[in-house]
PDB file of C-alpha atoms in Angstrom:
ATOM      1  CA  UNK D   1      69.673  67.213  21.525  1.00 82.00           C
ATOM      2  CA  UNK D   2      67.549  67.365  24.678  1.00 95.00           C
ATOM      3  CA  UNK D   3      65.287  70.412  24.662  1.00 98.00           C
ATOM      4  CA  UNK D   4      62.853  71.103  27.480  1.00 98.00           C
ATOM      5  CA  UNK D   5      59.753  73.286  27.727  1.00 98.00           C
ATOM      6  CA  UNK D   6      58.597  75.050  30.894  1.00 98.00           C
ATOM      7  CA  UNK D   7      54.902  74.237  31.132  1.00 98.00           C
ATOM      8  CA  UNK D   8      54.143  77.559  32.811  1.00 98.00           C
ATOM      9  CA  UNK D   9      54.485  78.949  29.283  1.00 98.00           C
ATOM     10  CA  UNK D  10      51.423  76.961  28.201  1.00 98.00           C
ATOM     11  CA  UNK D  11      49.301  77.511  31.303  1.00 98.00           C
ATOM     12  CA  UNK D  12      46.585  79.223  29.234  1.00 97.00           C
ATOM     13  CA  UNK D  13      46.023  76.416  26.728  1.00 98.00           C
ATOM     14  CA  UNK D  14      42.735  74.533  26.914  1.00 97.00           C
ATOM     15  CA  UNK D  15      44.439  71.430  28.337  1.00 97.00           C
ATOM     16  CA  UNK D  16      48.026  71.028  29.460  1.00 97.00           C
ATOM     17  CA  UNK D  17      47.704  67.255  29.115  1.00 96.00           C
ATOM     18  CA  UNK D  18      46.543  67.537  25.503  1.00 96.00           C
ATOM     19  CA  UNK D  19      49.340  70.013  24.781  1.00 98.00           C
ATOM     20  CA  UNK D  20      51.978  67.403  25.620  1.00 98.00           C
ATOM     21  CA  UNK D  21      51.407  65.607  22.324  1.00 98.00           C
ATOM     22  CA  UNK D  22      51.869  68.905  20.476  1.00 98.00           C
ATOM     23  CA  UNK D  23      55.190  69.515  22.222  1.00 98.00           C
ATOM     24  CA  UNK D  24      56.396  66.049  21.288  1.00 98.00           C
ATOM     25  CA  UNK D  25      55.321  66.599  17.685  1.00 98.00           C
ATOM     26  CA  UNK D  26      57.372  69.809  17.591  1.00 98.00           C
ATOM     27  CA  UNK D  27      60.493  67.981  18.719  1.00 98.00           C
ATOM     28  CA  UNK D  28      60.633  68.537  22.482  1.00 98.00           C
ATOM     29  CA  UNK D  29      61.605  65.509  24.528  1.00 98.00           C
ATOM     30  CA  UNK D  30      61.474  67.069  27.987  1.00 98.00           C
ATOM     31  CA  UNK D  31      59.163  69.333  29.956  1.00 98.00           C
ATOM     32  CA  UNK D  32      59.620  71.219  33.214  1.00 99.00           C
ATOM     33  CA  UNK D  33      56.829  71.118  35.754  1.00 98.00           C
ATOM     34  CA  UNK D  34      55.303  73.727  38.018  1.00 98.00           C
ATOM     35  CA  UNK D  35      52.454  73.768  40.515  1.00 97.00           C
ATOM     36  CA  UNK D  36      49.722  74.006  37.906  1.00 97.00           C
ATOM     37  CA  UNK D  37      50.379  70.496  36.557  1.00 98.00           C
ATOM     38  CA  UNK D  38      50.851  68.633  39.830  1.00 98.00           C
ATOM     39  CA  UNK D  39      47.196  67.922  40.720  1.00 97.00           C
ATOM     40  CA  UNK D  40      47.221  64.347  39.374  1.00 97.00           C
ATOM     41  CA  UNK D  41      50.862  63.442  38.795  1.00 98.00           C
ATOM     42  CA  UNK D  42      50.224  59.782  37.960  1.00 97.00           C
ATOM     43  CA  UNK D  43      47.757  60.670  35.207  1.00 97.00           C
ATOM     44  CA  UNK D  44      50.063  63.382  33.899  1.00 98.00           C
ATOM     45  CA  UNK D  45      52.980  60.927  33.875  1.00 98.00           C
ATOM     46  CA  UNK D  46      50.956  58.407  31.882  1.00 98.00           C
ATOM     47  CA  UNK D  47      50.285  60.965  29.138  1.00 98.00           C
ATOM     48  CA  UNK D  48      53.922  62.089  29.156  1.00 98.00           C
ATOM     49  CA  UNK D  49      55.033  58.492  28.732  1.00 98.00           C
ATOM     50  CA  UNK D  50      52.638  58.015  25.832  1.00 98.00           C
ATOM     51  CA  UNK D  51      54.010  61.159  24.160  1.00 98.00           C
ATOM     52  CA  UNK D  52      57.620  60.119  24.734  1.00 98.00           C
ATOM     53  CA  UNK D  53      58.346  63.017  27.096  1.00 98.00           C
ATOM     54  CA  UNK D  54      60.192  63.088  30.390  1.00 98.00           C
ATOM     55  CA  UNK D  55      60.092  65.652  33.199  1.00 98.00           C
ATOM     56  CA  UNK D  56      63.601  65.781  34.659  1.00 98.00           C
ATOM     57  CA  UNK D  57      63.002  69.085  36.469  1.00 98.00           C
ATOM     58  CA  UNK D  58      60.224  70.867  38.319  1.00 98.00           C
ATOM     59  CA  UNK D  59      59.486  73.998  40.318  1.00 98.00           C
ATOM     60  CA  UNK D  60      58.288  73.776  43.920  1.00 98.00           C
ATOM     61  CA  UNK D  61      57.738  76.662  46.313  1.00 98.00           C
ATOM     62  CA  UNK D  62      60.070  77.260  49.228  1.00 98.00           C
ATOM     63  CA  UNK D  63      57.058  76.981  51.530  1.00 97.00           C
ATOM     64  CA  UNK D  64      56.159  73.514  50.246  1.00 98.00           C
ATOM     65  CA  UNK D  65      59.753  72.319  50.424  1.00 98.00           C
ATOM     66  CA  UNK D  66      60.010  73.505  54.037  1.00 98.00           C
ATOM     67  CA  UNK D  67      56.580  72.583  55.392  1.00 98.00           C
ATOM     68  CA  UNK D  68      55.289  69.740  53.197  1.00 98.00           C
ATOM     69  CA  UNK D  69      58.334  68.133  51.636  1.00 98.00           C
ATOM     70  CA  UNK D  70      56.705  64.685  51.624  1.00 98.00           C
ATOM     71  CA  UNK D  71      54.091  65.908  49.142  1.00 98.00           C
ATOM     72  CA  UNK D  72      56.838  67.383  46.968  1.00 98.00           C
ATOM     73  CA  UNK D  73      58.700  64.083  47.066  1.00 98.00           C
ATOM     74  CA  UNK D  74      55.562  62.158  46.102  1.00 98.00           C
ATOM     75  CA  UNK D  75      54.988  64.449  43.114  1.00 98.00           C
ATOM     76  CA  UNK D  76      58.625  64.272  42.046  1.00 98.00           C
ATOM     77  CA  UNK D  77      58.735  60.494  42.210  1.00 98.00           C
ATOM     78  CA  UNK D  78      55.490  60.112  40.270  1.00 98.00           C
ATOM     79  CA  UNK D  79      56.648  62.441  37.495  1.00 98.00           C
ATOM     80  CA  UNK D  80      60.278  61.336  37.344  1.00 98.00           C
ATOM     81  CA  UNK D  81      61.647  64.697  38.513  1.00 98.00           C
ATOM     82  CA  UNK D  82      65.248  64.540  39.709  1.00 98.00           C
ATOM     83  CA  UNK D  83      66.130  68.254  39.715  1.00 98.00           C
ATOM     84  CA  UNK D  84      63.991  70.467  41.943  1.00 98.00           C
ATOM     85  CA  UNK D  85      64.105  74.266  41.824  1.00 98.00           C
ATOM     86  CA  UNK D  86      62.636  76.870  44.129  1.00 98.00           C
ATOM     87  CA  UNK D  87      61.473  79.524  41.666  1.00 96.00           C
ATOM     88  CA  UNK D  88      60.486  82.651  43.532  1.00 96.00           C
ATOM     89  CA  UNK D  89      60.296  84.636  46.740  1.00 96.00           C
ATOM     90  CA  UNK D  90      57.319  86.937  47.195  1.00 96.00           C
ATOM     91  CA  UNK D  91      58.128  90.607  47.696  1.00 96.00           C
ATOM     92  CA  UNK D  92      56.890  90.646  51.273  1.00 97.00           C
ATOM     93  CA  UNK D  93      59.166  87.705  52.148  1.00 96.00           C
ATOM     94  CA  UNK D  94      62.355  89.121  50.646  1.00 97.00           C
ATOM     95  CA  UNK D  95      65.173  90.126  53.007  1.00 97.00           C
ATOM     96  CA  UNK D  96      66.286  93.736  52.935  1.00 95.00           C
ATOM     97  CA  UNK D  97      70.032  93.238  53.353  1.00 97.00           C
ATOM     98  CA  UNK D  98      72.909  90.856  52.830  1.00 97.00           C
ATOM     99  CA  UNK D  99      72.692  89.156  56.255  1.00 98.00           C
ATOM    100  CA  UNK D 100      69.007  88.543  55.608  1.00 98.00           C
ATOM    101  CA  UNK D 101      69.783  86.800  52.331  1.00 98.00           C
ATOM    102  CA  UNK D 102      72.572  84.847  54.024  1.00 98.00           C
ATOM    103  CA  UNK D 103      69.976  83.536  56.473  1.00 98.00           C
ATOM    104  CA  UNK D 104      67.704  82.692  53.550  1.00 98.00           C
ATOM    105  CA  UNK D 105      70.582  80.825  51.923  1.00 98.00           C
ATOM    106  CA  UNK D 106      70.892  78.699  55.063  1.00 98.00           C
ATOM    107  CA  UNK D 107      67.242  77.742  54.649  1.00 98.00           C
ATOM    108  CA  UNK D 108      67.960  76.707  51.071  1.00 98.00           C
ATOM    109  CA  UNK D 109      70.933  74.652  52.294  1.00 98.00           C
ATOM    110  CA  UNK D 110      68.629  72.810  54.684  1.00 98.00           C
ATOM    111  CA  UNK D 111      66.203  72.057  51.843  1.00 98.00           C
ATOM    112  CA  UNK D 112      69.100  70.831  49.725  1.00 98.00           C
ATOM    113  CA  UNK D 113      70.252  68.470  52.477  1.00 98.00           C
ATOM    114  CA  UNK D 114      66.774  66.969  52.789  1.00 98.00           C
ATOM    115  CA  UNK D 115      66.374  66.481  49.039  1.00 98.00           C
ATOM    116  CA  UNK D 116      69.918  65.187  48.607  1.00 98.00           C
ATOM    117  CA  UNK D 117      69.131  62.475  51.139  1.00 98.00           C
ATOM    118  CA  UNK D 118      66.408  61.348  48.734  1.00 98.00           C
ATOM    119  CA  UNK D 119      68.747  61.330  45.741  1.00 98.00           C
ATOM    120  CA  UNK D 120      67.417  64.591  44.279  1.00 98.00           C
ATOM    121  CA  UNK D 121      69.294  67.763  43.368  1.00 98.00           C
ATOM    122  CA  UNK D 122      68.120  71.214  44.368  1.00 98.00           C
ATOM    123  CA  UNK D 123      68.722  74.705  43.081  1.00 98.00           C
ATOM    124  CA  UNK D 124      67.523  78.279  43.002  1.00 98.00           C
ATOM    125  CA  UNK D 125      65.813  79.836  39.982  1.00 98.00           C
ATOM    126  CA  UNK D 126      66.380  83.586  39.711  1.00 98.00           C
ATOM    127  CA  UNK D 127      64.194  86.449  38.546  1.00 98.00           C
ATOM    128  CA  UNK D 128      65.350  90.070  38.270  1.00 98.00           C
ATOM    129  CA  UNK D 129      65.028  91.173  41.905  1.00 97.00           C
ATOM    130  CA  UNK D 130      68.043  89.076  42.935  1.00 98.00           C
ATOM    131  CA  UNK D 131      70.268  91.184  40.662  1.00 98.00           C
ATOM    132  CA  UNK D 132      69.253  94.561  42.089  1.00 96.00           C
ATOM    133  CA  UNK D 133      71.733  95.890  44.682  1.00 96.00           C
ATOM    134  CA  UNK D 134      70.420  96.273  48.222  1.00 96.00           C
ATOM    135  CA  UNK D 135      71.043  99.291  50.416  1.00 92.00           C
ATOM    136  CA  UNK D 136      74.180  97.669  51.839  1.00 95.00           C
ATOM    137  CA  UNK D 137      75.525  96.976  48.355  1.00 96.00           C
ATOM    138  CA  UNK D 138      74.771  93.268  48.458  1.00 97.00           C
ATOM    139  CA  UNK D 139      73.548  91.486  45.326  1.00 98.00           C
ATOM    140  CA  UNK D 140      71.002  88.903  46.495  1.00 98.00           C
ATOM    141  CA  UNK D 141      71.830  86.261  43.890  1.00 98.00           C
ATOM    142  CA  UNK D 142      75.511  86.438  44.734  1.00 98.00           C
ATOM    143  CA  UNK D 143      74.759  86.109  48.436  1.00 98.00           C
ATOM    144  CA  UNK D 144      72.485  83.127  47.837  1.00 98.00           C
ATOM    145  CA  UNK D 145      75.001  81.268  45.710  1.00 98.00           C
ATOM    146  CA  UNK D 146      77.965  82.142  47.927  1.00 98.00           C
ATOM    147  CA  UNK D 147      76.244  81.327  51.203  1.00 98.00           C
ATOM    148  CA  UNK D 148      74.596  78.140  49.941  1.00 98.00           C
ATOM    149  CA  UNK D 149      77.554  76.613  48.077  1.00 98.00           C
ATOM    150  CA  UNK D 150      76.012  73.158  47.707  1.00 97.00           C
ATOM    151  CA  UNK D 151      72.877  74.169  45.812  1.00 98.00           C
ATOM    152  CA  UNK D 152      72.604  74.434  42.049  1.00 98.00           C
ATOM    153  CA  UNK D 153      71.467  77.357  39.952  1.00 98.00           C
ATOM    154  CA  UNK D 154      68.782  77.406  37.297  1.00 98.00           C
ATOM    155  CA  UNK D 155      69.897  80.509  35.482  1.00 98.00           C
ATOM    156  CA  UNK D 156      67.156  82.598  33.933  1.00 98.00           C
ATOM    157  CA  UNK D 157      69.529  84.728  31.910  1.00 98.00           C
ATOM    158  CA  UNK D 158      66.838  86.979  30.446  1.00 98.00           C
ATOM    159  CA  UNK D 159      65.836  87.941  33.980  1.00 98.00           C
ATOM    160  CA  UNK D 160      69.525  88.597  34.720  1.00 98.00           C
ATOM    161  CA  UNK D 161      69.492  91.105  31.863  1.00 98.00           C
ATOM    162  CA  UNK D 162      66.223  92.610  33.070  1.00 98.00           C
ATOM    163  CA  UNK D 163      67.870  93.047  36.456  1.00 97.00           C
ATOM    164  CA  UNK D 164      70.511  95.245  34.829  1.00 97.00           C
ATOM    165  CA  UNK D 165      73.343  92.710  34.912  1.00 98.00           C
ATOM    166  CA  UNK D 166      75.595  91.078  32.331  1.00 98.00           C
ATOM    167  CA  UNK D 167      74.661  87.390  31.923  1.00 98.00           C
ATOM    168  CA  UNK D 168      78.089  86.496  30.587  1.00 98.00           C
ATOM    169  CA  UNK D 169      79.723  87.837  33.747  1.00 98.00           C
ATOM    170  CA  UNK D 170      77.404  85.708  35.876  1.00 98.00           C
ATOM    171  CA  UNK D 171      78.122  82.665  33.740  1.00 98.00           C
ATOM    172  CA  UNK D 172      81.833  83.211  34.131  1.00 97.00           C
ATOM    173  CA  UNK D 173      81.539  83.513  37.903  1.00 97.00           C
ATOM    174  CA  UNK D 174      78.878  80.915  38.700  1.00 98.00           C
ATOM    175  CA  UNK D 175      78.571  78.852  35.531  1.00 95.00           C
ATOM    176  CA  UNK D 176      79.856  75.714  37.245  1.00 95.00           C
ATOM    177  CA  UNK D 177      76.753  75.869  39.452  1.00 97.00           C
ATOM    178  CA  UNK D 178      74.348  75.720  36.524  1.00 98.00           C
ATOM    179  CA  UNK D 179      72.149  72.648  36.416  1.00 98.00           C
ATOM    180  CA  UNK D 180      69.519  74.214  34.132  1.00 98.00           C
ATOM    181  CA  UNK D 181      68.983  77.367  32.077  1.00 98.00           C
ATOM    182  CA  UNK D 182      65.755  79.093  31.119  1.00 98.00           C
ATOM    183  CA  UNK D 183      66.026  80.083  27.479  1.00 98.00           C
ATOM    184  CA  UNK D 184      63.841  83.165  27.201  1.00 98.00           C
ATOM    185  CA  UNK D 185      64.015  86.204  24.938  1.00 98.00           C
ATOM    186  CA  UNK D 186      63.344  89.919  25.407  1.00 98.00           C
ATOM    187  CA  UNK D 187      61.472  91.920  22.785  1.00 98.00           C
ATOM    188  CA  UNK D 188      62.909  95.235  21.563  1.00 97.00           C
ATOM    189  CA  UNK D 189      61.768  98.249  23.583  1.00 96.00           C
ATOM    190  CA  UNK D 190      58.127  99.058  22.959  1.00 97.00           C
ATOM    191  CA  UNK D 191      57.350  95.775  21.198  1.00 97.00           C
ATOM    192  CA  UNK D 192      55.265  92.805  22.370  1.00 98.00           C
ATOM    193  CA  UNK D 193      53.608  94.904  25.051  1.00 97.00           C
ATOM    194  CA  UNK D 194      50.679  92.478  25.076  1.00 97.00           C
ATOM    195  CA  UNK D 195      53.162  89.729  25.969  1.00 98.00           C
ATOM    196  CA  UNK D 196      54.798  91.724  28.773  1.00 98.00           C
ATOM    197  CA  UNK D 197      57.781  92.563  26.584  1.00 98.00           C
ATOM    198  CA  UNK D 198      58.932  88.977  26.087  1.00 98.00           C
ATOM    199  CA  UNK D 199      59.665  87.442  22.690  1.00 98.00           C
ATOM    200  CA  UNK D 200      59.894  83.991  21.178  1.00 98.00           C
ATOM    201  CA  UNK D 201      63.431  82.619  21.395  1.00 98.00           C
ATOM    202  CA  UNK D 202      65.452  83.930  18.461  1.00 98.00           C
ATOM    203  CA  UNK D 203      63.175  86.887  17.794  1.00 98.00           C
ATOM    204  CA  UNK D 204      64.324  89.152  20.597  1.00 98.00           C
ATOM    205  CA  UNK D 205      67.422  90.988  21.761  1.00 98.00           C
ATOM    206  CA  UNK D 206      69.183  88.297  23.814  1.00 98.00           C
ATOM    207  CA  UNK D 207      72.316  86.847  22.185  1.00 98.00           C
ATOM    208  CA  UNK D 208      71.298  83.248  22.685  1.00 98.00           C
ATOM    209  CA  UNK D 209      73.765  81.761  20.176  1.00 98.00           C
ATOM    210  CA  UNK D 210      76.683  83.103  22.234  1.00 98.00           C
ATOM    211  CA  UNK D 211      75.119  82.338  25.612  1.00 98.00           C
ATOM    212  CA  UNK D 212      74.192  78.820  24.557  1.00 98.00           C
ATOM    213  CA  UNK D 213      77.731  78.067  23.450  1.00 98.00           C
ATOM    214  CA  UNK D 214      79.070  79.396  26.764  1.00 97.00           C
ATOM    215  CA  UNK D 215      76.652  77.258  28.763  1.00 98.00           C
ATOM    216  CA  UNK D 216      77.620  74.165  26.789  1.00 97.00           C
ATOM    217  CA  UNK D 217      81.274  74.935  27.470  1.00 97.00           C
ATOM    218  CA  UNK D 218      81.012  75.375  31.228  1.00 97.00           C
ATOM    219  CA  UNK D 219      77.924  73.318  32.135  1.00 97.00           C
ATOM    220  CA  UNK D 220      77.382  70.680  29.437  1.00 97.00           C
ATOM    221  CA  UNK D 221      74.854  68.758  31.529  1.00 97.00           C
ATOM    222  CA  UNK D 222      72.601  71.757  32.192  1.00 98.00           C
ATOM    223  CA  UNK D 223      69.006  71.377  31.042  1.00 98.00           C
ATOM    224  CA  UNK D 224      67.992  73.900  28.384  1.00 98.00           C
ATOM    225  CA  UNK D 225      64.404  74.955  29.032  1.00 98.00           C
ATOM    226  CA  UNK D 226      62.397  77.126  26.637  1.00 98.00           C
ATOM    227  CA  UNK D 227      60.188  79.647  28.471  1.00 98.00           C
ATOM    228  CA  UNK D 228      57.965  82.634  27.798  1.00 98.00           C
ATOM    229  CA  UNK D 229      56.181  84.226  30.751  1.00 98.00           C
ATOM    230  CA  UNK D 230      53.123  85.385  28.815  1.00 98.00           C
ATOM    231  CA  UNK D 231      52.843  84.178  25.208  1.00 98.00           C
ATOM    232  CA  UNK D 232      49.660  85.073  23.359  1.00 98.00           C
ATOM    233  CA  UNK D 233      49.987  81.787  21.460  1.00 98.00           C
ATOM    234  CA  UNK D 234      51.781  78.922  23.206  1.00 98.00           C
ATOM    235  CA  UNK D 235      52.026  76.804  20.057  1.00 98.00           C
ATOM    236  CA  UNK D 236      53.610  79.660  18.129  1.00 98.00           C
ATOM    237  CA  UNK D 237      56.118  80.233  20.914  1.00 98.00           C
ATOM    238  CA  UNK D 238      56.960  76.551  21.223  1.00 98.00           C
ATOM    239  CA  UNK D 239      57.389  76.198  17.452  1.00 98.00           C
ATOM    240  CA  UNK D 240      59.505  79.290  16.847  1.00 98.00           C
ATOM    241  CA  UNK D 241      61.686  78.726  19.886  1.00 98.00           C
ATOM    242  CA  UNK D 242      62.688  75.137  19.194  1.00 98.00           C
ATOM    243  CA  UNK D 243      63.396  75.968  15.564  1.00 98.00           C
ATOM    244  CA  UNK D 244      65.666  78.812  16.625  1.00 98.00           C
ATOM    245  CA  UNK D 245      67.381  76.887  19.395  1.00 98.00           C
ATOM    246  CA  UNK D 246      68.268  73.967  17.147  1.00 97.00           C
ATOM    247  CA  UNK D 247      70.460  76.336  15.110  1.00 97.00           C
ATOM    248  CA  UNK D 248      72.591  77.398  18.080  1.00 97.00           C
TER     249      UNK D 248
END
């Protein structure tokens, strides 16, 4: 079973490079990159190789993919990344209506065309703001996926829930677009306040056994990526989460 780990979850460890061996020891065989580990991709790749890890996916900002795509391509090639995701849109850059998001989707389509020409896949990674209805009734995530039909979707289903939506409904509608899933859990109300209300996988309120089975049914090739946005102990999170996920 391939199980990946989003390295943003371990951004506060003493050394991300040293942490790779710990992830391999725990049973992970993949990691997902983000900007914080791209400074020396060749050196990072060497340590990954030694640990027996691969990095099939990585996050890159929309700005970098539009204005400095050659650097993104260099990083991806060095690390072995084949699936690239744009992970966020700052509040001040977010459109205010459906037509605005349709225009944004066209930008994502252009990025996809450029990356596809290099043999790479591209997708959007959601947070919660894309699930919140706009004043014209539009749901940003729906507009993005409808208006950019060629891009993939890295579904962060916990953020879908935090956005007030039903993840199963989104899987049923757009599950064929999934190329990766962030496996993240939500603590019960009032708990884990010091960890921003997130929980280790299997210790929160998200029905991951059911969601995992649905993902495997409709998108069997989707990467399954463990993530916690603010764990107080990255090793604890990594350990608990992989143990839980292996039972699903």
